[in-house]
Amino acid sequence: LTKALEKERKFFEDHTHFRIFLDEGKASIPHLSERLTKELVSHINRSLPQLEKQIKEKLEKTSTELRMLGDGVPQDETERDNFLIEKISRFNQVLTDIVSAEEDVGDTDTRVFTKIQREFSNWKTKLDKKATQLQEHLRDEVEEYTRIHRGKELPGFVNYRTFQSIVRKHVEDLEEPAMNLLQTTTDIISIAVNKTTTSFFEAYPNLLRAAKDPLEDLRELEYERAEERLRSQFKMEKIVYSQGGLYSRQLEAAKSTPNGNLFGKAINADIREMTHHLKAYFTITSDRLANQVPLILLYHMMEQYLVNVKTAMLGMIRHKDAGSFIQEKSDIAKKREYLLKRMERLRKARQVLAKSVPSA
């Protein structure tokens, strides 16, 4: 090898045209090797921060998985009881965090309340859209009801029966969308609770099974109660009521807002007056339903449901078969050992990188 390198060097030194490459450090194996080494070192130095970031992310993921698995079931009976209490207490704390919109969801998921709030915003949009549709179809409806139900009222006087009938009809149209909102809200909460339950108790099949039963039963119970409350709310809306002072203020606001050309050039006194009253009342009703429906859903499907789930979980601590709840799956110990070894390897890699990454 030495002779070959010497021969190569002599070739470039003696060559009329190629000697310049040797002088500039662009020829011969030693020069090229040095240049390649510098480029390789530079590339490695540029890659080290990204590699360090990847190791950090894997460490966090491994740590989370280990935390979910726990330290393993102790053998001492008293320690086993405390182990079960701690498991259930940590689970209940997550449910508490969900209710207060403080649960940890990482960077990829969204909090339960945020998802529900989005659906509540859609509900408000439906109410606003309904108010717009009401104005668009009001002329035909008022003319139809006036033709059928008009009594001795002179033009411009509001026939209460006509007013009441139109209000009831449009409020009834909102009942099923409210039920759909109930189902959507229930699904969001149910998915989150089931996911949390599985992540906490996956290693303990008996505990997971025991936890799943009250989840379903209690959810169904609160769903029925919420549905009943919503149905009652819409039955009450058929009464067609508002505080006098509030209604007067909304009516004044409706009359001060120009109708434009909504009904064309010709608009009779009946339609004009009815428009003002319906607009005033539906503003009040829309605001009422925009708040009341979400309140009912949050109370039953968030507050009451999760409080009852936490109570049911605490009841498992006193269950006669509580000891069997924390029997670990056979493959969990192997997985824990694998994760511990992986954690150790990642920590060592991070220590090596810490010495290699150039300081800023």
mmCIF file of C-alpha atoms in Angstrom:
data_model
loop_
_atom_site.group_PDB
_atom_site.id
_atom_site.type_symbol
_atom_site.label_atom_id
_atom_site.label_comp_id
_atom_site.label_asym_id
_atom_site.label_seq_id
_atom_site.Cartn_x
_atom_site.Cartn_y
_atom_site.Cartn_z
ATOM 1 C CA LEU A 1 0.000 0.000 0.000
ATOM 2 C CA THR A 2 2.871 2.345 0.844
ATOM 3 C CA LYS A 3 4.500 1.714 -2.517
ATOM 4 C CA ALA A 4 1.206 2.307 -4.319
ATOM 5 C CA LEU A 5 0.684 5.615 -2.515
ATOM 6 C CA GLU A 6 4.257 6.685 -3.291
ATOM 7 C CA LYS A 7 3.821 5.727 -6.938
ATOM 8 C CA GLU A 8 0.575 7.701 -7.124
ATOM 9 C CA ARG A 9 2.202 10.761 -5.526
ATOM 10 C CA LYS A 10 5.204 10.602 -7.897
ATOM 11 C CA PHE A 11 2.851 10.339 -10.885
ATOM 12 C CA PHE A 12 1.101 13.583 -10.007
ATOM 13 C CA GLU A 13 4.348 15.365 -9.087
ATOM 14 C CA ASP A 14 5.983 14.517 -12.425
ATOM 15 C CA HIS A 15 2.926 15.094 -14.607
ATOM 16 C CA THR A 16 2.860 18.442 -16.402
ATOM 17 C CA HIS A 17 -0.931 18.868 -16.410
ATOM 18 C CA PHE A 18 -2.071 16.948 -13.293
ATOM 19 C CA ARG A 19 0.486 18.315 -10.819
ATOM 20 C CA ILE A 20 -1.718 21.330 -10.160
ATOM 21 C CA PHE A 21 -4.425 19.040 -8.682
ATOM 22 C CA LEU A 22 -1.879 17.665 -6.214
ATOM 23 C CA ASP A 23 -0.788 21.156 -5.228
ATOM 24 C CA GLU A 24 -4.426 22.200 -4.687
ATOM 25 C CA GLY A 25 -5.159 19.114 -2.583
ATOM 26 C CA LYS A 26 -7.594 17.689 -5.125
ATOM 27 C CA ALA A 27 -5.634 14.566 -6.048
ATOM 28 C CA SER A 28 -4.054 11.510 -4.390
ATOM 29 C CA ILE A 29 -5.697 9.141 -1.951
ATOM 30 C CA PRO A 30 -4.401 10.880 1.223
ATOM 31 C CA HIS A 31 -5.812 14.245 0.130
ATOM 32 C CA LEU A 32 -9.131 12.778 -0.977
ATOM 33 C CA SER A 33 -9.361 10.712 2.221
ATOM 34 C CA GLU A 34 -8.832 13.829 4.330
ATOM 35 C CA ARG A 35 -11.466 15.740 2.367
ATOM 36 C CA LEU A 36 -13.963 12.869 2.593
ATOM 37 C CA THR A 37 -13.364 12.584 6.327
ATOM 38 C CA LYS A 38 -14.036 16.305 6.812
ATOM 39 C CA GLU A 39 -17.274 16.113 4.810
ATOM 40 C CA LEU A 40 -18.382 13.020 6.711
ATOM 41 C CA VAL A 41 -17.676 14.642 10.073
ATOM 42 C CA SER A 42 -19.546 17.773 8.956
ATOM 43 C CA HIS A 43 -22.538 15.688 7.866
ATOM 44 C CA ILE A 44 -22.557 13.780 11.161
ATOM 45 C CA ASN A 45 -22.409 17.027 13.145
ATOM 46 C CA ARG A 46 -25.389 18.360 11.191
ATOM 47 C CA SER A 47 -27.322 15.134 11.814
ATOM 48 C CA LEU A 48 -26.595 14.842 15.538
ATOM 49 C CA PRO A 49 -29.229 17.382 16.756
ATOM 50 C CA GLN A 50 -31.957 15.634 14.752
ATOM 51 C CA LEU A 51 -30.804 12.257 16.064
ATOM 52 C CA GLU A 52 -30.847 13.640 19.591
ATOM 53 C CA LYS A 53 -34.428 14.847 19.051
ATOM 54 C CA GLN A 54 -35.511 11.411 17.786
ATOM 55 C CA ILE A 55 -33.955 9.700 20.807
ATOM 56 C CA LYS A 56 -35.725 12.149 23.126
ATOM 57 C CA GLU A 57 -39.092 11.417 21.465
ATOM 58 C CA LYS A 58 -38.537 7.651 21.719
ATOM 59 C CA LEU A 59 -37.560 8.023 25.371
ATOM 60 C CA GLU A 60 -40.773 9.925 26.099
ATOM 61 C CA LYS A 61 -42.867 7.347 24.247
ATOM 62 C CA THR A 62 -41.168 4.436 26.031
ATOM 63 C CA SER A 63 -41.559 6.182 29.390
ATOM 64 C CA THR A 64 -45.284 6.692 28.726
ATOM 65 C CA GLU A 65 -45.742 3.021 27.816
ATOM 66 C CA LEU A 66 -43.921 1.949 30.977
ATOM 67 C CA ARG A 67 -46.015 4.312 33.067
ATOM 68 C CA MET A 68 -49.178 2.781 31.618
ATOM 69 C CA LEU A 69 -47.925 -0.734 32.393
ATOM 70 C CA GLY A 70 -46.912 0.206 35.918
ATOM 71 C CA ASP A 71 -44.274 -1.437 38.084
ATOM 72 C CA GLY A 72 -45.915 -4.839 38.192
ATOM 73 C CA VAL A 73 -48.275 -6.359 40.751
ATOM 74 C CA PRO A 74 -46.756 -6.709 44.247
ATOM 75 C CA GLN A 75 -47.009 -10.033 46.080
ATOM 76 C CA ASP A 76 -47.857 -8.732 49.548
ATOM 77 C CA GLU A 77 -51.639 -8.606 50.111
ATOM 78 C CA THR A 78 -51.615 -5.135 51.672
ATOM 79 C CA GLU A 79 -49.427 -3.817 48.896
ATOM 80 C CA ARG A 80 -51.748 -5.412 46.336
ATOM 81 C CA ASP A 81 -54.702 -3.540 47.853
ATOM 82 C CA ASN A 82 -52.771 -0.276 47.725
ATOM 83 C CA PHE A 83 -51.758 -1.074 44.157
ATOM 84 C CA LEU A 84 -55.419 -1.415 43.107
ATOM 85 C CA ILE A 85 -56.364 1.774 44.970
ATOM 86 C CA GLU A 86 -53.586 3.700 43.231
ATOM 87 C CA LYS A 87 -54.584 2.362 39.803
ATOM 88 C CA ILE A 88 -58.222 3.364 40.248
ATOM 89 C CA SER A 89 -57.329 6.727 41.817
ATOM 90 C CA ARG A 90 -55.120 7.641 38.858
ATOM 91 C CA PHE A 91 -57.873 6.598 36.457
ATOM 92 C CA ASN A 92 -60.443 8.690 38.324
ATOM 93 C CA GLN A 93 -58.104 11.683 38.259
ATOM 94 C CA VAL A 94 -57.999 11.521 34.461
ATOM 95 C CA LEU A 95 -61.822 11.541 34.408
ATOM 96 C CA THR A 96 -61.749 14.588 36.690
ATOM 97 C CA ASP A 97 -59.315 16.253 34.303
ATOM 98 C CA ILE A 98 -61.647 15.505 31.377
ATOM 99 C CA VAL A 99 -64.537 17.229 33.163
ATOM 100 C CA SER A 100 -62.386 20.281 33.917
ATOM 101 C CA ALA A 101 -60.901 20.251 30.375
ATOM 102 C CA GLU A 102 -57.386 19.744 31.732
ATOM 103 C CA GLU A 103 -56.562 16.223 30.527
ATOM 104 C CA ASP A 104 -53.210 15.619 28.865
ATOM 105 C CA VAL A 105 -53.752 14.779 25.185
ATOM 106 C CA GLY A 106 -50.280 15.446 23.782
ATOM 107 C CA ASP A 107 -49.697 17.215 20.491
ATOM 108 C CA THR A 108 -51.809 15.003 18.228
ATOM 109 C CA ASP A 109 -55.208 14.828 19.947
ATOM 110 C CA THR A 110 -57.805 17.334 21.144
ATOM 111 C CA ARG A 111 -59.408 17.651 24.560
ATOM 112 C CA VAL A 112 -62.902 16.248 24.969
ATOM 113 C CA PHE A 113 -64.458 19.589 25.908
ATOM 114 C CA THR A 114 -62.892 21.232 22.853
ATOM 115 C CA LYS A 115 -64.480 18.619 20.585
ATOM 116 C CA ILE A 116 -67.850 19.043 22.285
ATOM 117 C CA GLN A 117 -67.612 22.831 22.153
ATOM 118 C CA ARG A 118 -67.141 22.555 18.398
ATOM 119 C CA GLU A 119 -70.421 20.617 18.159
ATOM 120 C CA PHE A 120 -72.157 23.222 20.341
ATOM 121 C CA SER A 121 -70.979 25.909 17.929
ATOM 122 C CA ASN A 122 -72.524 23.914 15.082
ATOM 123 C CA TRP A 123 -75.761 23.788 17.080
ATOM 124 C CA LYS A 124 -75.762 27.592 17.383
ATOM 125 C CA THR A 125 -75.177 27.796 13.633
ATOM 126 C CA LYS A 126 -78.248 25.593 13.060
ATOM 127 C CA LEU A 127 -80.334 27.902 15.238
ATOM 128 C CA ASP A 128 -79.154 30.967 13.335
ATOM 129 C CA LYS A 129 -79.849 29.232 10.036
ATOM 130 C CA LYS A 130 -83.343 28.368 11.239
ATOM 131 C CA ALA A 131 -84.002 32.026 12.037
ATOM 132 C CA THR A 132 -82.886 32.988 8.530
ATOM 133 C CA GLN A 133 -85.095 30.338 6.942
ATOM 134 C CA LEU A 134 -88.007 31.572 9.024
ATOM 135 C CA GLN A 135 -87.710 35.056 7.549
ATOM 136 C CA GLU A 136 -87.369 33.672 4.019
ATOM 137 C CA HIS A 137 -90.608 31.657 4.241
ATOM 138 C CA LEU A 138 -92.517 33.951 6.565
ATOM 139 C CA ARG A 139 -94.684 35.679 3.956
ATOM 140 C CA ASP A 140 -96.259 32.465 2.662
ATOM 141 C CA GLU A 141 -96.816 31.121 6.174
ATOM 142 C CA VAL A 142 -98.364 34.314 7.509
ATOM 143 C CA GLU A 143 -100.651 34.636 4.491
ATOM 144 C CA GLU A 144 -101.734 30.997 4.859
ATOM 145 C CA TYR A 145 -102.422 31.241 8.594
ATOM 146 C CA THR A 146 -104.122 34.629 8.190
ATOM 147 C CA ARG A 147 -106.396 33.302 5.461
ATOM 148 C CA ILE A 148 -107.469 30.357 7.632
ATOM 149 C CA HIS A 149 -107.410 31.695 11.191
ATOM 150 C CA ARG A 150 -108.133 35.447 10.932
ATOM 151 C CA GLY A 151 -110.927 36.562 13.216
ATOM 152 C CA LYS A 152 -112.162 40.118 13.796
ATOM 153 C CA GLU A 153 -108.637 41.562 13.923
ATOM 154 C CA LEU A 154 -108.052 44.536 11.666
ATOM 155 C CA PRO A 155 -104.957 44.456 9.430
ATOM 156 C CA GLY A 156 -101.825 45.066 11.478
ATOM 157 C CA PHE A 157 -103.147 43.336 14.610
ATOM 158 C CA VAL A 158 -101.255 40.156 15.481
ATOM 159 C CA ASN A 159 -103.415 37.075 15.734
ATOM 160 C CA TYR A 160 -101.965 35.196 18.718
ATOM 161 C CA ARG A 161 -103.073 31.790 17.436
ATOM 162 C CA THR A 162 -101.301 32.417 14.143
ATOM 163 C CA PHE A 163 -98.195 33.608 15.993
ATOM 164 C CA GLN A 164 -98.275 30.593 18.337
ATOM 165 C CA SER A 165 -98.773 28.084 15.516
ATOM 166 C CA ILE A 166 -95.834 29.402 13.497
ATOM 167 C CA VAL A 167 -93.583 29.440 16.576
ATOM 168 C CA ARG A 168 -94.483 25.887 17.564
ATOM 169 C CA LYS A 169 -93.964 24.565 14.070
ATOM 170 C CA HIS A 170 -90.449 25.972 13.778
ATOM 171 C CA VAL A 171 -89.420 25.001 17.314
ATOM 172 C CA GLU A 172 -90.525 21.415 16.661
ATOM 173 C CA ASP A 173 -88.180 21.328 13.677
ATOM 174 C CA LEU A 174 -85.260 21.833 16.070
ATOM 175 C CA GLU A 175 -86.037 18.889 18.346
ATOM 176 C CA GLU A 176 -84.415 16.148 16.264
ATOM 177 C CA PRO A 177 -81.229 18.164 15.612
ATOM 178 C CA ALA A 178 -80.988 18.531 19.400
ATOM 179 C CA MET A 179 -81.278 14.740 19.759
ATOM 180 C CA ASN A 180 -78.562 14.316 17.155
ATOM 181 C CA LEU A 181 -76.381 16.657 19.193
ATOM 182 C CA LEU A 182 -77.012 14.471 22.239
ATOM 183 C CA GLN A 183 -75.840 11.394 20.334
ATOM 184 C CA THR A 184 -72.756 13.145 18.967
ATOM 185 C CA THR A 185 -71.802 14.464 22.407
ATOM 186 C CA THR A 186 -72.312 11.029 23.949
ATOM 187 C CA ASP A 187 -70.121 9.409 21.296
ATOM 188 C CA ILE A 188 -67.283 11.883 21.881
ATOM 189 C CA ILE A 189 -67.313 11.305 25.640
ATOM 190 C CA SER A 190 -67.758 7.546 25.305
ATOM 191 C CA ILE A 191 -64.791 7.199 22.943
ATOM 192 C CA ALA A 192 -62.571 9.199 25.308
ATOM 193 C CA VAL A 193 -63.625 7.227 28.407
ATOM 194 C CA ASN A 194 -63.245 3.851 26.684
ATOM 195 C CA LYS A 195 -59.817 4.833 25.387
ATOM 196 C CA THR A 196 -58.746 5.938 28.869
ATOM 197 C CA THR A 197 -60.101 2.755 30.458
ATOM 198 C CA THR A 198 -58.273 0.526 27.991
ATOM 199 C CA SER A 199 -54.984 2.404 28.339
ATOM 200 C CA PHE A 200 -55.097 2.173 32.152
ATOM 201 C CA PHE A 201 -56.315 -1.397 32.594
ATOM 202 C CA GLU A 202 -55.197 -3.200 29.442
ATOM 203 C CA ALA A 203 -52.653 -5.200 31.458
ATOM 204 C CA TYR A 204 -55.375 -6.475 33.810
ATOM 205 C CA PRO A 205 -58.136 -8.204 31.799
ATOM 206 C CA ASN A 206 -60.347 -8.896 34.843
ATOM 207 C CA LEU A 207 -60.231 -5.257 35.927
ATOM 208 C CA LEU A 208 -60.811 -4.073 32.365
ATOM 209 C CA ARG A 209 -63.896 -6.287 32.039
ATOM 210 C CA ALA A 210 -65.224 -5.191 35.424
ATOM 211 C CA ALA A 211 -64.738 -1.528 34.485
ATOM 212 C CA LYS A 212 -66.413 -1.819 31.076
ATOM 213 C CA ASP A 213 -69.770 -2.994 32.482
ATOM 214 C CA PRO A 214 -70.614 0.135 34.526
ATOM 215 C CA LEU A 215 -69.341 2.342 31.709
ATOM 216 C CA GLU A 216 -72.029 1.042 29.373
ATOM 217 C CA ASP A 217 -74.823 0.907 31.967
ATOM 218 C CA LEU A 218 -74.190 4.356 33.423
ATOM 219 C CA ARG A 219 -73.820 5.932 29.998
ATOM 220 C CA GLU A 220 -77.155 4.487 28.891
ATOM 221 C CA LEU A 221 -78.793 5.707 32.102
ATOM 222 C CA GLU A 222 -77.572 9.294 31.705
ATOM 223 C CA TYR A 223 -78.351 9.242 27.983
ATOM 224 C CA GLU A 224 -81.980 8.400 28.769
ATOM 225 C CA ARG A 225 -82.129 11.123 31.413
ATOM 226 C CA ALA A 226 -80.630 13.689 29.045
ATOM 227 C CA GLU A 227 -83.035 12.672 26.295
ATOM 228 C CA GLU A 228 -85.973 13.025 28.678
ATOM 229 C CA ARG A 229 -84.791 16.490 29.750
ATOM 230 C CA LEU A 230 -84.411 17.593 26.139
ATOM 231 C CA ARG A 231 -87.867 16.316 25.226
ATOM 232 C CA SER A 232 -89.261 18.181 28.235
ATOM 233 C CA GLN A 233 -87.440 21.338 27.165
ATOM 234 C CA PHE A 234 -89.065 21.261 23.743
ATOM 235 C CA LYS A 235 -92.465 20.539 25.292
ATOM 236 C CA MET A 236 -91.993 23.636 27.444
ATOM 237 C CA GLU A 237 -91.058 25.645 24.352
ATOM 238 C CA LYS A 238 -94.564 24.934 23.021
ATOM 239 C CA ILE A 239 -95.918 27.109 25.834
ATOM 240 C CA VAL A 240 -94.489 30.104 23.912
ATOM 241 C CA TYR A 241 -93.380 32.320 26.780
ATOM 242 C CA SER A 242 -90.946 35.123 27.473
ATOM 243 C CA GLN A 243 -90.509 37.728 30.201
ATOM 244 C CA GLY A 244 -92.416 40.849 29.224
ATOM 245 C CA GLY A 245 -89.499 43.251 29.606
ATOM 246 C CA LEU A 246 -87.149 41.032 27.624
ATOM 247 C CA TYR A 247 -89.711 40.539 24.862
ATOM 248 C CA SER A 248 -90.425 44.271 24.667
ATOM 249 C CA ARG A 249 -86.740 45.076 24.214
ATOM 250 C CA GLN A 250 -86.349 42.463 21.470
ATOM 251 C CA LEU A 251 -89.529 43.646 19.747
ATOM 252 C CA GLU A 252 -88.279 47.217 19.780
ATOM 253 C CA ALA A 253 -84.963 46.050 18.301
ATOM 254 C CA ALA A 254 -86.794 44.066 15.607
ATOM 255 C CA LYS A 255 -88.922 47.062 14.630
ATOM 256 C CA SER A 256 -85.885 49.317 14.419
ATOM 257 C CA THR A 257 -84.194 46.934 11.969
ATOM 258 C CA PRO A 258 -85.241 47.571 8.348
ATOM 259 C CA ASN A 259 -86.698 44.579 6.505
ATOM 260 C CA GLY A 260 -85.240 45.707 3.181
ATOM 261 C CA ASN A 261 -86.710 44.006 0.133
ATOM 262 C CA LEU A 262 -87.092 40.622 1.825
ATOM 263 C CA PHE A 263 -90.726 40.307 0.779
ATOM 264 C CA GLY A 264 -90.617 42.360 -2.396
ATOM 265 C CA LYS A 265 -92.234 45.746 -2.839
ATOM 266 C CA ALA A 266 -95.678 44.889 -1.548
ATOM 267 C CA ILE A 267 -95.779 44.016 2.133
ATOM 268 C CA ASN A 268 -99.076 44.240 3.998
ATOM 269 C CA ALA A 269 -99.562 45.239 7.615
ATOM 270 C CA ASP A 270 -100.175 41.655 8.801
ATOM 271 C CA ILE A 271 -96.872 40.385 7.475
ATOM 272 C CA ARG A 272 -94.925 43.423 8.678
ATOM 273 C CA GLU A 273 -96.247 43.210 12.220
ATOM 274 C CA MET A 274 -95.957 39.419 12.426
ATOM 275 C CA THR A 275 -92.380 39.634 11.149
ATOM 276 C CA HIS A 276 -91.417 41.901 14.019
ATOM 277 C CA HIS A 277 -93.011 39.680 16.666
ATOM 278 C CA LEU A 278 -91.623 36.417 15.278
ATOM 279 C CA LYS A 279 -88.149 37.870 14.882
ATOM 280 C CA ALA A 280 -88.219 39.115 18.477
ATOM 281 C CA TYR A 281 -89.471 35.831 19.866
ATOM 282 C CA PHE A 282 -87.112 33.629 17.856
ATOM 283 C CA THR A 283 -84.139 35.711 18.955
ATOM 284 C CA ILE A 284 -85.085 34.921 22.549
ATOM 285 C CA THR A 285 -85.823 31.250 21.822
ATOM 286 C CA SER A 286 -82.610 30.801 19.854
ATOM 287 C CA ASP A 287 -80.515 32.239 22.679
ATOM 288 C CA ARG A 288 -82.361 30.091 25.203
ATOM 289 C CA LEU A 289 -81.850 26.843 23.264
ATOM 290 C CA ALA A 290 -78.270 27.746 22.356
ATOM 291 C CA ASN A 291 -77.469 27.680 26.082
ATOM 292 C CA GLN A 292 -80.012 25.288 27.569
ATOM 293 C CA VAL A 293 -79.401 22.308 25.274
ATOM 294 C CA PRO A 294 -75.608 22.284 25.824
ATOM 295 C CA LEU A 295 -76.156 22.721 29.582
ATOM 296 C CA ILE A 296 -78.382 19.644 29.696
ATOM 297 C CA LEU A 297 -75.855 17.607 27.731
ATOM 298 C CA LEU A 298 -72.880 18.739 29.806
ATOM 299 C CA TYR A 299 -74.708 18.080 33.053
ATOM 300 C CA HIS A 300 -75.810 14.546 32.226
ATOM 301 C CA MET A 301 -73.217 13.206 29.776
ATOM 302 C CA MET A 302 -70.163 14.919 31.254
ATOM 303 C CA GLU A 303 -70.742 15.795 34.903
ATOM 304 C CA GLN A 304 -73.177 13.132 36.106
ATOM 305 C CA TYR A 305 -71.931 10.310 33.899
ATOM 306 C CA LEU A 306 -68.274 10.670 34.850
ATOM 307 C CA VAL A 307 -69.047 11.248 38.543
ATOM 308 C CA ASN A 308 -71.045 8.011 38.567
ATOM 309 C CA VAL A 309 -68.254 6.168 36.740
ATOM 310 C CA LYS A 310 -65.735 7.319 39.356
ATOM 311 C CA THR A 311 -68.042 6.170 42.154
ATOM 312 C CA ALA A 312 -68.479 2.769 40.503
ATOM 313 C CA MET A 313 -64.710 2.413 40.115
ATOM 314 C CA LEU A 314 -64.140 3.191 43.796
ATOM 315 C CA GLY A 315 -66.699 0.499 44.622
ATOM 316 C CA MET A 316 -64.431 -2.094 43.000
ATOM 317 C CA ILE A 317 -61.887 -1.585 45.784
ATOM 318 C CA ARG A 318 -64.361 -3.134 48.248
ATOM 319 C CA HIS A 319 -65.454 -5.872 45.833
ATOM 320 C CA LYS A 320 -65.151 -9.422 47.173
ATOM 321 C CA ASP A 321 -63.087 -10.396 44.116
ATOM 322 C CA ALA A 322 -60.902 -7.288 44.186
ATOM 323 C CA GLY A 323 -57.771 -9.433 44.364
ATOM 324 C CA SER A 324 -58.522 -11.022 41.012
ATOM 325 C CA PHE A 325 -58.846 -7.618 39.324
ATOM 326 C CA ILE A 326 -55.073 -7.079 39.248
ATOM 327 C CA GLN A 327 -54.000 -10.388 37.774
ATOM 328 C CA GLU A 328 -51.599 -9.367 35.052
ATOM 329 C CA LYS A 329 -51.640 -10.695 31.482
ATOM 330 C CA SER A 330 -48.886 -13.225 30.862
ATOM 331 C CA ASP A 331 -47.164 -11.169 28.176
ATOM 332 C CA ILE A 332 -47.132 -7.923 30.151
ATOM 333 C CA ALA A 333 -44.055 -8.845 32.211
ATOM 334 C CA LYS A 334 -42.153 -9.589 28.995
ATOM 335 C CA LYS A 335 -43.242 -6.299 27.484
ATOM 336 C CA ARG A 336 -42.195 -4.419 30.634
ATOM 337 C CA GLU A 337 -38.756 -6.076 30.560
ATOM 338 C CA TYR A 338 -38.373 -5.199 26.869
ATOM 339 C CA LEU A 339 -39.317 -1.563 27.496
ATOM 340 C CA LEU A 340 -36.925 -1.284 30.451
ATOM 341 C CA LYS A 341 -34.037 -2.572 28.335
ATOM 342 C CA ARG A 342 -35.030 -0.239 25.521
ATOM 343 C CA MET A 343 -35.124 2.663 27.959
ATOM 344 C CA GLU A 344 -31.613 1.805 29.144
ATOM 345 C CA ARG A 345 -30.265 1.650 25.584
ATOM 346 C CA LEU A 346 -31.851 4.989 24.709
ATOM 347 C CA ARG A 347 -30.432 6.643 27.831
ATOM 348 C CA LYS A 348 -26.936 5.418 27.007
ATOM 349 C CA ALA A 349 -27.324 6.668 23.443
ATOM 350 C CA ARG A 350 -28.426 10.061 24.743
ATOM 351 C CA GLN A 351 -25.395 10.252 27.045
ATOM 352 C CA VAL A 352 -23.043 9.508 24.148
ATOM 353 C CA LEU A 353 -24.766 12.098 21.970
ATOM 354 C CA ALA A 354 -24.598 14.699 24.739
ATOM 355 C CA LYS A 355 -20.809 14.493 24.530
ATOM 356 C CA SER A 356 -20.821 14.615 20.723
ATOM 357 C CA VAL A 357 -23.344 17.322 19.845
ATOM 358 C CA PRO A 358 -21.504 20.642 19.335
ATOM 359 C CA SER A 359 -22.632 23.406 21.675
ATOM 360 C CA ALA A 360 -24.516 26.349 20.194
#
